[in-house]
Short mmCIF file of C-alpha atoms and ligand atoms in Angstrom, two decimals:
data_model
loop_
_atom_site.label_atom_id
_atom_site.label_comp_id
_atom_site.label_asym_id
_atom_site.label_seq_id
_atom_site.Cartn_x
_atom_site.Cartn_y
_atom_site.Cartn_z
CA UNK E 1 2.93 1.93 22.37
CA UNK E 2 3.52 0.69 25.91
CA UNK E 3 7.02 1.01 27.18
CA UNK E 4 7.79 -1.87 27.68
CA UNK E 5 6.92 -3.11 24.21
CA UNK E 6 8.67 0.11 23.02
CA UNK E 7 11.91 -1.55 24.11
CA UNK E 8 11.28 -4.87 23.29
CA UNK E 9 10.26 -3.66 19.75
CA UNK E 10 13.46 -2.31 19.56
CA UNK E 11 15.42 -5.62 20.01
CA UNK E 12 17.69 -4.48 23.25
CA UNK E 13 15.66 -7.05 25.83
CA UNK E 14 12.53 -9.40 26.15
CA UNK E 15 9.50 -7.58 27.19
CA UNK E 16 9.97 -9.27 30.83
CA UNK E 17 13.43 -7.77 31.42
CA UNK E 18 11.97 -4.16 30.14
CA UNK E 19 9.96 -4.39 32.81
CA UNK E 20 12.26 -4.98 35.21
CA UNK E 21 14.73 -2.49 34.02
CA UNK E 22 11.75 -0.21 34.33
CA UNK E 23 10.78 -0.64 37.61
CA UNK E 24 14.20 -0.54 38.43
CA UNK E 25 14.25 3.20 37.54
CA UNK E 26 16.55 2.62 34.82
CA UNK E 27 14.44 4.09 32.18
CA UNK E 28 14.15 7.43 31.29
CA UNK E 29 11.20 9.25 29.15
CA UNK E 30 12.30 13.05 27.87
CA UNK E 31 14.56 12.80 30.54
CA UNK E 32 12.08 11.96 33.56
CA UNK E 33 12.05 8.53 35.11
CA UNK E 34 9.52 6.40 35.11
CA UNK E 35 8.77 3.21 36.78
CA UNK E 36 5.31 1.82 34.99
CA UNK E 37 6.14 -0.40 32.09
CA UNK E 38 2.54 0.16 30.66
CA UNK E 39 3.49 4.09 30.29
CA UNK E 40 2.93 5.23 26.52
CA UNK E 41 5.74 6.03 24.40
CA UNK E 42 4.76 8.56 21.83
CA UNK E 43 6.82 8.78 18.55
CA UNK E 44 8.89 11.60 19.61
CA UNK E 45 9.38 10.37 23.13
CA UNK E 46 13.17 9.88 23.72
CA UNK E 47 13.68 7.02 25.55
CA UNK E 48 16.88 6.11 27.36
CA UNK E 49 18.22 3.41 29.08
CA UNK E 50 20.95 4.00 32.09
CA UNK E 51 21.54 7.16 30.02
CA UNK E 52 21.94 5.53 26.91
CA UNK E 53 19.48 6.56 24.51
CA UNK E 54 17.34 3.46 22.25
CA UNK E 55 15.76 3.75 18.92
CA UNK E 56 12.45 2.53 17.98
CA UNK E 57 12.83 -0.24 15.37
CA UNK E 58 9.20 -1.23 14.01
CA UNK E 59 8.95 -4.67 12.79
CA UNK E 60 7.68 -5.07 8.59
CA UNK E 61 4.21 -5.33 8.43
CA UNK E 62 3.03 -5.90 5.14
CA UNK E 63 -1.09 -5.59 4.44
CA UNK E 64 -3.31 -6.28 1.13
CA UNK E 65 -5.93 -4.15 1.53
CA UNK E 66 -9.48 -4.58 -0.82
CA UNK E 67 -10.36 -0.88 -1.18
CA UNK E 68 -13.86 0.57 -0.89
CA UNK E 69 -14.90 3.91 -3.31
CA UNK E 70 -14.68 6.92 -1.25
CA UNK E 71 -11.47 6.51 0.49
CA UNK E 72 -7.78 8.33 -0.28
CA UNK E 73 -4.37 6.50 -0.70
CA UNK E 74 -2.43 9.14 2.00
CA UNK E 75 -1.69 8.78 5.05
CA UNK E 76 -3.60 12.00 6.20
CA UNK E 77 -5.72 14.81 4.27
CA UNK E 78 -6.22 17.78 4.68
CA UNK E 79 -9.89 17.78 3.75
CA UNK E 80 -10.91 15.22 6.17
CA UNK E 81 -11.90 12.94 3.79
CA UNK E 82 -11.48 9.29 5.14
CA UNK E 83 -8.24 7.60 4.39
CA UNK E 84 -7.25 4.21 3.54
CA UNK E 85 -5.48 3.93 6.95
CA UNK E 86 -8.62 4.33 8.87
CA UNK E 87 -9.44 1.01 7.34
CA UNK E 88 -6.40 -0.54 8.98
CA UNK E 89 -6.90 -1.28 12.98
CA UNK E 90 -4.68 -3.29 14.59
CA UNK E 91 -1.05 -2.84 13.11
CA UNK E 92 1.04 -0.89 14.94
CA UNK E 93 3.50 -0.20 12.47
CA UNK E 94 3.47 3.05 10.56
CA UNK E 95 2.33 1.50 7.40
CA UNK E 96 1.84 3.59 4.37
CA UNK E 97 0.10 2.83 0.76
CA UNK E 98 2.55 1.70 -2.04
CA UNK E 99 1.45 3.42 -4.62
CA UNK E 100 -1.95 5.48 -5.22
CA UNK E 101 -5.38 4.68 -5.86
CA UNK E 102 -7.97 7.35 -6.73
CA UNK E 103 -11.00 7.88 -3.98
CA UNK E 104 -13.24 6.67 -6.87
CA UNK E 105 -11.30 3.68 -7.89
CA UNK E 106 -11.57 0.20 -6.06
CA UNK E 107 -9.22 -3.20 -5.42
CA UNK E 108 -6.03 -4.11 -4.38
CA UNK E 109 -4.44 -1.97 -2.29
CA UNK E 110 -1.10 -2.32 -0.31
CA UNK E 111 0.69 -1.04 2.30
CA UNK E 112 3.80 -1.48 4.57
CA UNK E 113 6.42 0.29 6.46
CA UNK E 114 9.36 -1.34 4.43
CA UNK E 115 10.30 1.65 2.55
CA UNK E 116 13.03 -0.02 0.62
CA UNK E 117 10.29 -2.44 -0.69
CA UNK E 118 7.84 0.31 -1.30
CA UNK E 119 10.24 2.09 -3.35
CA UNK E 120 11.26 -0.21 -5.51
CA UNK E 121 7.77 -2.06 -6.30
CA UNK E 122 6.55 1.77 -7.45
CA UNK E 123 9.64 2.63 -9.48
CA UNK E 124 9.28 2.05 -12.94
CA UNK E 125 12.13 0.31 -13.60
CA UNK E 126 10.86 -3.10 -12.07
CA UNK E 127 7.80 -2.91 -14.48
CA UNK E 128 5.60 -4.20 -11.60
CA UNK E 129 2.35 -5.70 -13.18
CA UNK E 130 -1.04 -3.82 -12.14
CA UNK E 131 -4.23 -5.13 -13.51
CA UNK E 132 -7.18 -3.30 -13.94
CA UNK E 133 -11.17 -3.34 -14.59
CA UNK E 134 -12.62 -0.19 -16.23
CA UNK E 135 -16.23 -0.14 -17.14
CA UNK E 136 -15.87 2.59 -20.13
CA UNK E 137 -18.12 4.30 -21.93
CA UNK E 138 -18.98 3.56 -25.43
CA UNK E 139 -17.92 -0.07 -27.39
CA UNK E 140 -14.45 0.41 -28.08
CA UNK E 141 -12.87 -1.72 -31.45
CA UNK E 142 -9.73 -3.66 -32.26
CA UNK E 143 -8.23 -0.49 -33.56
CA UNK E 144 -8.65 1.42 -29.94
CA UNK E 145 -7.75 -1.36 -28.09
CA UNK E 146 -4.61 -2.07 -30.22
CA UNK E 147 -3.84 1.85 -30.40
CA UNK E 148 -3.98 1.65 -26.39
CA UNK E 149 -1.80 -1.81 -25.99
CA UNK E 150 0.76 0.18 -28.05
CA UNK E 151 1.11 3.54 -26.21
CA UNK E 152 -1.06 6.98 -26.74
CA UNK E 153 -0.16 10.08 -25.15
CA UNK E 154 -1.16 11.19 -22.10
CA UNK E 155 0.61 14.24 -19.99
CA UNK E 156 3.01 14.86 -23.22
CA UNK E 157 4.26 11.13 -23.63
CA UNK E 158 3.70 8.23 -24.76
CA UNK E 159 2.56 5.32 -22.33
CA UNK E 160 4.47 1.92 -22.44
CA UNK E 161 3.20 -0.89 -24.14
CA UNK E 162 0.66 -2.52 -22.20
CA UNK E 163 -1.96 -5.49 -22.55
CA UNK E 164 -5.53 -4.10 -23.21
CA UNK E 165 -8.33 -6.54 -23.44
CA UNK E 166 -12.39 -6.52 -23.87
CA UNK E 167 -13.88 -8.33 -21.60
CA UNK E 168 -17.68 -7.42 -22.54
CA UNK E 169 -19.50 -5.44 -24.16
CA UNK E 170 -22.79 -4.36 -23.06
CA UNK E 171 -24.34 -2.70 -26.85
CA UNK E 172 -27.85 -1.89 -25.35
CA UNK E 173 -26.16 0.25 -22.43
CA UNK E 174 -23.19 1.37 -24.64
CA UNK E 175 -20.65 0.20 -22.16
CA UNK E 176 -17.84 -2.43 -22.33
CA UNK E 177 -15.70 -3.65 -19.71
CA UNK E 178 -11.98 -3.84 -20.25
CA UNK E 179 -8.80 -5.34 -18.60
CA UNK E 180 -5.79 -3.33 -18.95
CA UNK E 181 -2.68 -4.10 -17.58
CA UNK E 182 0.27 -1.82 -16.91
CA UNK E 183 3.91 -2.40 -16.06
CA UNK E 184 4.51 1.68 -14.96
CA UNK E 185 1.90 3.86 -12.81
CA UNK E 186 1.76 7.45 -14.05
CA UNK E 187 -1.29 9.69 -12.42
CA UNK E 188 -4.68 8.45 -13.35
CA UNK E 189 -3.10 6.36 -16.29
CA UNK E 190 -6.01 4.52 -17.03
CA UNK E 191 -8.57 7.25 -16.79
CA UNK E 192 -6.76 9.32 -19.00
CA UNK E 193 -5.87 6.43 -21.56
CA UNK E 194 -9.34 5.46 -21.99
CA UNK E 195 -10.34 8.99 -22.33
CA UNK E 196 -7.69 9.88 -24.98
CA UNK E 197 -9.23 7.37 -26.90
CA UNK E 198 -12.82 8.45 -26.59
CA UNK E 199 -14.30 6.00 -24.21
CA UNK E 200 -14.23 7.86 -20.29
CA UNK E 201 -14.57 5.23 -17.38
CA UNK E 202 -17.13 5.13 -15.42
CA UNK E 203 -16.04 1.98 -13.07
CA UNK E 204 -12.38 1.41 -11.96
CA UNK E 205 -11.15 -1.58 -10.10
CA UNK E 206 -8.05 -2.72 -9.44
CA UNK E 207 -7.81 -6.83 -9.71
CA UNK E 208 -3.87 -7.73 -9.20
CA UNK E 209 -0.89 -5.25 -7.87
CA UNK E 210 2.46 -7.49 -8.02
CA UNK E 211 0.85 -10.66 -8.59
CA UNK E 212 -1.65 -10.10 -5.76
CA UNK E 213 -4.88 -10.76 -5.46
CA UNK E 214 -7.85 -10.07 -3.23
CA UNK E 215 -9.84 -13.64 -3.25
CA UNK E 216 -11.80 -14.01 -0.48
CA UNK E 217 -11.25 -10.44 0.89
CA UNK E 218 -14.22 -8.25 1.15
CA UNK E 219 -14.25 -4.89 0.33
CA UNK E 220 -12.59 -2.53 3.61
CA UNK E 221 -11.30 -5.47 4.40
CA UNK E 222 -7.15 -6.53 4.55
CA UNK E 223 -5.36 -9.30 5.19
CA UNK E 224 -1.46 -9.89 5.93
CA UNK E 225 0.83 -10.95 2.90
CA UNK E 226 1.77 -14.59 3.34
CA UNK E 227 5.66 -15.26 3.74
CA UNK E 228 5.79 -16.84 0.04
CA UNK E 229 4.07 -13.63 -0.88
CA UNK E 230 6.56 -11.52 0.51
CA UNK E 231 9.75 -13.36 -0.59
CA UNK E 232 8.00 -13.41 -4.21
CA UNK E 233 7.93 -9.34 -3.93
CA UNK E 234 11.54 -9.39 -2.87
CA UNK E 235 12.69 -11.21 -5.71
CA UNK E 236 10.48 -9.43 -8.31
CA UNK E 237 12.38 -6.27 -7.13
CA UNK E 238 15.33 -7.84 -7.14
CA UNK E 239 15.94 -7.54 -3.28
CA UNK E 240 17.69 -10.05 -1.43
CA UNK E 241 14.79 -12.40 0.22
N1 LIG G 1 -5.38 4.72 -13.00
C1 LIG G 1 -6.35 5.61 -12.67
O1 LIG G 1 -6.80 6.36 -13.52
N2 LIG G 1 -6.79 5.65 -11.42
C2 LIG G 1 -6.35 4.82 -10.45
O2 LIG G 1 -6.79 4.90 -9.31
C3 LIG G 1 -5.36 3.88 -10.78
C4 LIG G 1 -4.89 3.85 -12.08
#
């Protein structure tokens, strides 16, 4: 980030008086003057002010994301394998994915650099709603489905209640489609529900996280969360809006 946007950013003065302050010679990078307020601050820079040392304070940016197949929910990988970031030009903020999606699963993806947000919308005591779309194998019956809405175990416990619904059922591939819808995110919950019961998926999507929704959004493609979006977050975490 420029310097002078560095400082703004940081709420001590208006971009215009950074400037000035800069080609003053009032502002310090590592401890070496500089006087071009389009110098680039890097994140470990340490930037001072007549001596006085400022802090970088981002701004919130919070992104709905419609993720493609193929891409990873961290920040960086050691594989090289292309992450969800890469997907996200133009915000300057150190934004990060709430939660995981698998490489092979699609949908609703979010991310932001409020952690406090983050935290609580993946913590399972809020019970945040995520709906998914999982093309299984097999035709599964009332009894499965029921068995699944009720909690099976998976990883040595038993899943929460959750709703579990056929959507179709395709009998001359042997394939039905399924919404399921949790209120707690444990690793790979749904692949490993629907293959406790006998019916792998072949398809994931992910339709709604928190109440949102991807209309209109092509896949690789984000948008930013609306204000009534994020206030609704807020209060569904019980955070002061
Ligand atoms: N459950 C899964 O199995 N995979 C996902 O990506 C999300 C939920």
């Amino acid at each position: 980030m420029r310097l002078a946007k560095f400082m703004a950013r940081a709420g001590i003065v208006s971009r215009r008086r950074a400037e000035l302050m800069i080609r003053e010679g009032r502002v310090r990078i590592n401890g070496y003057p500089v006087d071009l307020p389009q110098t680039d601050v890097c994140e470990n820079d340490s930037v001072t002010v007549d001596g006085k040392m400022i802090e970088g304070i981002e701004s919130k940016q919070y992104v709905l994301l419609n993720k493609p197949v193929g891409y990873i929910s961290t920040a960086y990988d050691t594989h090289n394998r292309p992450t969800v970031i890469s997907l996200i030009s133009g915000v300057e903020a150190r934004i990060y994915p709430v939660g995981r999606l698998d490489a092979d699963t699609s949908g609703v993806l979010m991310l932001t650099n409020d952690g406090e947000l983050a935290y609580r919308l993946t913590h399972p005591r809020y019970r945040v709603k995520k709906v998914y779309h999982a093309w299984v194998n097999g035709l599964p019956n009332d009894r499965i489905l029921n068995q699944m809405s009720c909690g099976i175990i998976i990883d040595a416990g038993k899943t929460a209640p959750a709703s579990v619904r056929l959507l179709e059922a395709l009998v001359v591939n042997n394939t039905a489609l399924l919404e399921i819808t949790l209120a707690e995110g444990k690793k790979r919950q749904v692949k490993k529900m629907c293959a406790a019961v006998g019916h792998p998926v072949r398809k994931l999507e992910r339709k709604s996280f928190a109440g949102l929704i991807a209309t209109d959004l092509p896949e690789g493609l984000y948008r930013h969360l609306k204000q009534h979006e994020i206030d609704a977050l807020y209060r569904m975490v019980e955070l002061k809006v």
